[in-house]
XYZ file of C-alpha atoms in Angstrom:
434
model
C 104.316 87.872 72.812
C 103.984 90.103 75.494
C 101.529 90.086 77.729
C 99.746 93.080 80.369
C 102.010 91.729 83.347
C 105.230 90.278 81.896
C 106.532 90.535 85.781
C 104.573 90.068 88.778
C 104.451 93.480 89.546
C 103.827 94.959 85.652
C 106.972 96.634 86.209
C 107.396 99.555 83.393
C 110.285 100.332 81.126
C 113.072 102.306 81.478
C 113.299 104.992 78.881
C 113.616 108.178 80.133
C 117.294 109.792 80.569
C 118.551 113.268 82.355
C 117.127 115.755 79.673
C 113.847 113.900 79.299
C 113.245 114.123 82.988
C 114.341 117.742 83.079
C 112.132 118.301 80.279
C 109.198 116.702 81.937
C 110.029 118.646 85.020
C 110.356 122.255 83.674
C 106.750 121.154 81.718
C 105.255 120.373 84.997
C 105.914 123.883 86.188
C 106.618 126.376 83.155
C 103.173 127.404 82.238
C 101.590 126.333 85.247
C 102.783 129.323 87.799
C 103.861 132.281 85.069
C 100.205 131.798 83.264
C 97.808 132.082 85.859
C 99.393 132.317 89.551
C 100.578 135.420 89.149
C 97.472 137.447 89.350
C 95.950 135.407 92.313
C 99.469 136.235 94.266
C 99.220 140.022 93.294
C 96.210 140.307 94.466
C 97.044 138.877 97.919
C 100.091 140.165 98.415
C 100.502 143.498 95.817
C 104.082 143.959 95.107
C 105.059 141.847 97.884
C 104.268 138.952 96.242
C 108.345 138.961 95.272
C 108.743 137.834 98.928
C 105.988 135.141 98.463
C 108.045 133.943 95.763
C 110.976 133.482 97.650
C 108.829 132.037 100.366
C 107.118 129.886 97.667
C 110.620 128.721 95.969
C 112.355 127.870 99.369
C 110.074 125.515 100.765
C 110.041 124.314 97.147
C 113.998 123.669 97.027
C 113.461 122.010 100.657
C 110.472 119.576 99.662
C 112.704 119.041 96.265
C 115.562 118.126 98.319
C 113.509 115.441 99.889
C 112.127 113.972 97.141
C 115.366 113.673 95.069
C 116.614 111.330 98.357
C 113.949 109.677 98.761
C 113.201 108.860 95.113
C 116.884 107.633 94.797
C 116.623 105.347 97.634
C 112.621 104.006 96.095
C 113.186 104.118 92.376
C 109.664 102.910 91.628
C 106.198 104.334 90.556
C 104.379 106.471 93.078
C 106.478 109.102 94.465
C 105.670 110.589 97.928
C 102.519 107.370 98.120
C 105.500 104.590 98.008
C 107.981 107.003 100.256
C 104.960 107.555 102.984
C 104.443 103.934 103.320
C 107.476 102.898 103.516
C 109.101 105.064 106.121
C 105.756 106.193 108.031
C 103.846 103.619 107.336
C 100.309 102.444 104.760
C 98.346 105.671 106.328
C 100.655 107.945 105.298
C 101.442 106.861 101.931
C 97.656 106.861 101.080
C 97.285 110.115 102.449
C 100.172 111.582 100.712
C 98.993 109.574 97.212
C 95.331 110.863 97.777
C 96.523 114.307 98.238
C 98.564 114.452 95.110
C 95.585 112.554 92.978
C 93.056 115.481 94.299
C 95.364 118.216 94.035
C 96.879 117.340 90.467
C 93.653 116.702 88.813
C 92.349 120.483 90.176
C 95.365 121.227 88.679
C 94.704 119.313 85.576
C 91.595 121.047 84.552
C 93.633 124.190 85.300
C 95.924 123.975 83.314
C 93.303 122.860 80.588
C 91.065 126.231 80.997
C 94.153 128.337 80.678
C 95.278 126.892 77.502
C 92.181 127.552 76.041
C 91.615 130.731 77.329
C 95.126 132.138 75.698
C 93.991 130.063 72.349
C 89.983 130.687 71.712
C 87.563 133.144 72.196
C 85.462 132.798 75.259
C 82.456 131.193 74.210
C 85.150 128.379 73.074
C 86.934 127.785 75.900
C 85.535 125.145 78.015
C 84.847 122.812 74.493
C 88.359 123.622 73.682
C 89.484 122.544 77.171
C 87.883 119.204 77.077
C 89.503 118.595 73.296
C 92.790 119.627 74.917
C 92.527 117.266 77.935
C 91.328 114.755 75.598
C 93.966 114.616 72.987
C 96.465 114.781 75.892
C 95.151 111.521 77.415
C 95.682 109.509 74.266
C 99.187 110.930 73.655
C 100.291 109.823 77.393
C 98.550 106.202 76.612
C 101.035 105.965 73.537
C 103.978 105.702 75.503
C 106.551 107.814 77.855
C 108.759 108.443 75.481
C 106.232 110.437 73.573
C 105.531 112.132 76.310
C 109.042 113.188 77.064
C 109.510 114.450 73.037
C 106.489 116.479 73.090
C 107.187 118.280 76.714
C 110.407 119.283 75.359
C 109.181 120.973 72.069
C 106.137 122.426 74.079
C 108.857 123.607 77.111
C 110.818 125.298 74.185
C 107.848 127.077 72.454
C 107.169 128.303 76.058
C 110.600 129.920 76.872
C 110.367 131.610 73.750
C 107.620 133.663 74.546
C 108.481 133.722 77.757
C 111.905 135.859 76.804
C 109.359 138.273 74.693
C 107.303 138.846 77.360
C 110.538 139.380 80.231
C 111.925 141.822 77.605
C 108.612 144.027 76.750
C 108.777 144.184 80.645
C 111.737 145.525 81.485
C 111.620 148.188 78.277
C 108.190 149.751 78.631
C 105.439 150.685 81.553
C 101.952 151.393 81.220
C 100.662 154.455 82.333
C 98.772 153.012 84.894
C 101.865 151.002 86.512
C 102.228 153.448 89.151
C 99.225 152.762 90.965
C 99.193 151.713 94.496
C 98.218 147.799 94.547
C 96.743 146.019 97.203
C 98.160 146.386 100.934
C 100.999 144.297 101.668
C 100.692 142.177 104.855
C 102.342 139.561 106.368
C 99.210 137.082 106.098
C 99.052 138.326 102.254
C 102.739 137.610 101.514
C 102.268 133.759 102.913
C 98.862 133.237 100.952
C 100.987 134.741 97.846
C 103.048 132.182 98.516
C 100.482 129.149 99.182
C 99.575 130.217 95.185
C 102.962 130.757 93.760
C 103.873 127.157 95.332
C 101.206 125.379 92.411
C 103.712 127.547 90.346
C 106.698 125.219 91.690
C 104.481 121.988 92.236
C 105.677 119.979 89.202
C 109.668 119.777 89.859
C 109.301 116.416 91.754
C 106.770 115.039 88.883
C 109.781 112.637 87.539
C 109.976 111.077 91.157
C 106.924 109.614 90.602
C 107.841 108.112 87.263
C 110.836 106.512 88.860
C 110.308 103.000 87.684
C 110.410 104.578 83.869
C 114.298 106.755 84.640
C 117.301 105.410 83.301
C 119.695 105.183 86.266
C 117.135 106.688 88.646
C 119.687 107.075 91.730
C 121.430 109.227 89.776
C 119.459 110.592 87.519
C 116.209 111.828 89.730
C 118.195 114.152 92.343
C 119.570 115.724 89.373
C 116.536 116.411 87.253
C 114.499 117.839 90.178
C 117.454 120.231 90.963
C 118.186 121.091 88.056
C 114.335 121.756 86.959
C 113.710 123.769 90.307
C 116.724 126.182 89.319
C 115.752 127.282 86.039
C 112.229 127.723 86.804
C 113.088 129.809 89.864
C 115.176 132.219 87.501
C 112.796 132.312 84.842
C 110.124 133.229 87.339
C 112.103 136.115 89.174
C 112.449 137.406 85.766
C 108.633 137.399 84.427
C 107.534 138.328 88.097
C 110.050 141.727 87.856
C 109.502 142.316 84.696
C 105.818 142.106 84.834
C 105.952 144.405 87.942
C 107.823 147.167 85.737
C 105.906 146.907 82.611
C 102.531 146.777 84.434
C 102.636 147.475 88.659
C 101.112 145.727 91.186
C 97.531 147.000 90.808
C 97.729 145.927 86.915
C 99.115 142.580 87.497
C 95.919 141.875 90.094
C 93.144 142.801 87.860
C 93.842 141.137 84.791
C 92.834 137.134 83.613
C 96.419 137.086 81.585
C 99.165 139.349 83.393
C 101.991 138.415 80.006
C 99.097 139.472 77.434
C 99.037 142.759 79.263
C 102.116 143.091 79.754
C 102.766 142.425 75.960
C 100.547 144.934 75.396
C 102.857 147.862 76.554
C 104.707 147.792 73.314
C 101.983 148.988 71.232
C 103.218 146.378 68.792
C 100.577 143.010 68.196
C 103.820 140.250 67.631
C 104.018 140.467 70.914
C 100.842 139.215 72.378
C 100.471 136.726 69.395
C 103.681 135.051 70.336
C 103.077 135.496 73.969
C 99.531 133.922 73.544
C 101.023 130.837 71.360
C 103.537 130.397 74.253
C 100.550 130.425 77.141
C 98.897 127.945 74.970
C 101.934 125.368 74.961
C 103.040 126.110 78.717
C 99.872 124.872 79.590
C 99.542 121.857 77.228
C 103.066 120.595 78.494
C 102.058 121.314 81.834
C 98.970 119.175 81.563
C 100.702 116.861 79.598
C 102.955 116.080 82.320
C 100.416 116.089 85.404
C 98.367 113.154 83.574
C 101.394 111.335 83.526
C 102.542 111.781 86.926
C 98.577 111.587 88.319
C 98.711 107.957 86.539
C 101.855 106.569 87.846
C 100.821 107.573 91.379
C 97.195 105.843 90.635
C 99.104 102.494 89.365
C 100.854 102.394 92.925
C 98.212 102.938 94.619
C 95.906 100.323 92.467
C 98.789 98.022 93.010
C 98.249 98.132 97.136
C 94.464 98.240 96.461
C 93.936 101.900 98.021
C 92.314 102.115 94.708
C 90.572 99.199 93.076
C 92.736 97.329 91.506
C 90.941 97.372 87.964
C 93.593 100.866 87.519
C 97.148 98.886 88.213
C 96.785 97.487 84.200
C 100.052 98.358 82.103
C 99.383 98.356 78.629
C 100.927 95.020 76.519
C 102.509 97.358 73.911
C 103.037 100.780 75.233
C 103.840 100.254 78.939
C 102.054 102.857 80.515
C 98.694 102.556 83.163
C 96.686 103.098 80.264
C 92.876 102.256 82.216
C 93.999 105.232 84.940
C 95.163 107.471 82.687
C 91.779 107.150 80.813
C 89.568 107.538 83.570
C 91.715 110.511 84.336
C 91.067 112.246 81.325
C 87.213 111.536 81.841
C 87.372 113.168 85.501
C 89.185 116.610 84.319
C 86.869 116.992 81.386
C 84.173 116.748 84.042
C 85.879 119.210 86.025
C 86.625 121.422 83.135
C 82.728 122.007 82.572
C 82.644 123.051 86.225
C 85.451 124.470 87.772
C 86.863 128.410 87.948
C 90.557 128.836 87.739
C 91.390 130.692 90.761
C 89.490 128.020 92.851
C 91.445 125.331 91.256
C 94.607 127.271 92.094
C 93.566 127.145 95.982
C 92.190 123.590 95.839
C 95.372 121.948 94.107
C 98.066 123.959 96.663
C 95.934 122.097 99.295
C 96.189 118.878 98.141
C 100.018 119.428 97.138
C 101.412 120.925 99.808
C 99.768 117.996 101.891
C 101.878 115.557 99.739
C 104.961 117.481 100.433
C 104.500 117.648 104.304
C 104.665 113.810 104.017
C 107.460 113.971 101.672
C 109.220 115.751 104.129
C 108.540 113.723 107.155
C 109.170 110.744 105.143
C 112.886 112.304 104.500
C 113.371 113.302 108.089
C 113.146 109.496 108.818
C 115.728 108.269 106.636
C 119.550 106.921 107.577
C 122.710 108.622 107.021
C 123.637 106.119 104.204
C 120.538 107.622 102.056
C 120.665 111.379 103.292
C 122.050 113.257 100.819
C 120.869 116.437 102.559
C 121.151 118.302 105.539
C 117.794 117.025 107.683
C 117.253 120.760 109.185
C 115.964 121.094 105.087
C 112.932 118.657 105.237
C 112.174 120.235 108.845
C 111.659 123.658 107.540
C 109.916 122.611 104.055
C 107.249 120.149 106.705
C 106.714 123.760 108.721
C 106.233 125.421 105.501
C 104.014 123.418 103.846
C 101.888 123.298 107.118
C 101.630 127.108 107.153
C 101.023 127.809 103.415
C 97.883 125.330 103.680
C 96.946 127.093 106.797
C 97.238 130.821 104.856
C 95.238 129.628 101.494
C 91.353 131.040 100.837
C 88.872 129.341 103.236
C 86.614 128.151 100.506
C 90.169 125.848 99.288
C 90.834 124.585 102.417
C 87.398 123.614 103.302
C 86.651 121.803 99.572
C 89.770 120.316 100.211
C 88.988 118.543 103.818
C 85.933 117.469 102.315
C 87.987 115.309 99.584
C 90.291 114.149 101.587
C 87.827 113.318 104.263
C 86.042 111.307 101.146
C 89.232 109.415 100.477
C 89.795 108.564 103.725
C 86.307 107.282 104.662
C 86.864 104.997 101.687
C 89.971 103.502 102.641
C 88.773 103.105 106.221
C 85.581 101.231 104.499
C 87.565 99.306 102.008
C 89.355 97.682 105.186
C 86.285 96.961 107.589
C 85.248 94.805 104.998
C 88.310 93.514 104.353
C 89.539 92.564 107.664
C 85.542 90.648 107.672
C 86.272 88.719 104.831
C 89.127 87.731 106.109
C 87.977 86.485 109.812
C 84.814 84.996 108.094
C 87.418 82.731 105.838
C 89.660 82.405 108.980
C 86.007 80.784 110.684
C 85.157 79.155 107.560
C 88.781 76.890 107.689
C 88.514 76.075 111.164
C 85.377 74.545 110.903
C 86.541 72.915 107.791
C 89.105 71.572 109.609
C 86.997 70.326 112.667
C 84.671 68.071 110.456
């Protein structure tokens, strides 16, 4: 019989091969940027936010380029948390791990309102939401390997429409797609950029389900690469596309930029197929984050920078069941709160944070485990440090707050700690006096 720690460490299994960890990554990111960071970047940038995207998808390949290495070198649970602390040290790690918690459960409930805005009418769309994040939690707590099968049908129900909506582009314009759109500026391009990045945020999601990859030295570097490519093409595509059909102006005004854009054709299979496809981008993308945001909160349950109650594998199904749960309660909480554009800014804070450590983590490591040039994780540290810098006040400032609250608790959890600990140390010395 097995039982909730059949190893020391309630080590997971090993299920997941190249295409399910492709899958999971282009489900981490398809849906997340082409549904709803669009408009935000438009509206910052205009028509420049092309150049944000290039901007956005560079510092993207560099902070993937880290990852892959370092995930190769620590195939286990945790991604940029277990990288931080080992090569910079326990401060770090939680600070990267917080980060990516914060920032992927703003991203969560994300994700969650725009499914349910492309599905239901308006009045529906926050109950829908929670129903979405909840059904999602229970699939994840059934096992990885359901989680892997359902990202790939929901990935290729997403592409579909996605092809619709790149080829209504490029063969008709609205009338009103000649209109200037907002200014283009330097500062505008880079904040374009700090929201196309959540676009590109899920291609490392598989490193932090490294203890679950079949072959991880091989098979993570791959995945993330591979991932990163085709969701850089298929973005170029929708982005120029969605600039013909519907200009700069157009693409900044509207909730759904591909609805409108489906809309130029006059036709309505369009827009319904479009619509289904939003709908499953965003399920697969929040599919995925609740996986990932779990696998980072068993690591860091497992070093007790969360209590520990959350580092419980499930007997049967392998997977951190009690985090995953308590997950699921937090983004339904946030669901009945947040607004999406805010949760855009908030979760680029909190992501690009994990990356800067990624990328000084990288920067540390020996020749025998580079498998990059180092300039790479140099220029994706500097970029990540000036896309936070470049994103809307209100997200940077909710964002110091929470990690300030994370921090405070760790700091806390220690003081007492480090007490306990001299008390006992008093406690045997007088024992051992008498």
């Amino acid at each position: 019989m097995t039982t909730a720690s059949p190893t020391p460490d309630g080590a997971l299994a090993r299920r997941l091969g190249l295409g399910d960890a492709i899958a999971i990554g282009l489900g981490s990111m398809i849906g997340a940027g082409v549904f709803s960071a669009f408009s935000p970047a438009a509206a910052a940038a205009g028509a420049g936010l092309l150049v944000g995207l290039l901007i956005a998808g560079f510092i993207a390949f560099c902070n993937a380029t880290s990852s892959a290495q370092l995930a190769a070198q620590y195939p286990t649970s945790g991604g940029t948390y277990v990288y931080g602390r080992e090569r910079l040290g326990e401060w770090p790690g939680f600070f990267a791990g917080w980060s990516f918690v914060i920032g992927k459960t703003a991203s969560s409930a994300a994700m969650a309102l725009t499914f349910a805005t492309y599905a239901v009418p308006g009045p529906w769309v926050k109950p829908v939401a929670v129903l979405a994040v909840a059904a999602l939690t229970v699939v994840n707590t059934l096992g990885v390997t359901r989680t892997a099968l359902l990202t790939r049908i929901l990935v290729a129900v997403s592409l579909v429409a996605l092809t619709v909506a790149v080829v209504v582009g490029f063969t008709h314009t609205a009338a009103s797609a000649g209109q200037p759109g907002p200014a283009v500026s330097a500062y505008g391009v880079l904040q374009s950029a700090g929201f196309l990045f959540f676009a590109f945020a899920g291609y490392a999601r598989v490193a932090t389900m490294g203890e679950e990859v079949v072959d991880p030295a091989r098979t993570i570097p791959r995945a993330i690469t591979t991932a990163l490519s085709i969701t850089l093409v298929v973005y170029a595509l929708v982005a120029l596309s969605a600039l013909h059909a519907i200009g700069a102006a157009g693409l900044a005004e509207v909730a759904a930029p591909l609805s409108a854009v489906a809309d130029t054709s006059g036709a309505a299979w369009p827009g319904v197929v479009i619509r289904v496809g939003a709908a499953a981008a965003a399920l697969g993308a929040l599919l995925a984050m609740i996986a990932g945001i779990g696998r980072t909160s068993l690591a860091m349950a497992r070093n007790r920078d969360i209590p520990a109650w959350f580092s419980a594998v499930h007997p049967r199904f392998r997977v951190p069941y009690r985090a995953e749960l308590v997950l699921g309660l937090v983004v339904c909480v946030l669901v009945a709160v947040t607004d999406l554009r805010a949760a855009i800014g908030f979760s680029s804070f909190g992501v690009l944070l994990y990356y800067l450590i990624a990328n000084l983590s990288a920067w540390t490591q020996d020749r025998a485990h580079r498998r990059y040039p180092r300039v790479l994780a140099v220029a994706g540290a500097i970029g990540c440090v000036v896309l936070v810098a470049t994103l809307p006040p209100g997200a940077i400032v909710a964002g110091v707050v929470v990690v300030a609250v994370g921090i405070g608790y760790r700091f806390v959890r220690l003081r007492f700690a480090a007490r306990a600990a001299r008390r006992e140390h008093r406690g045997r010395g007088q024992g051992g006096e008498g």
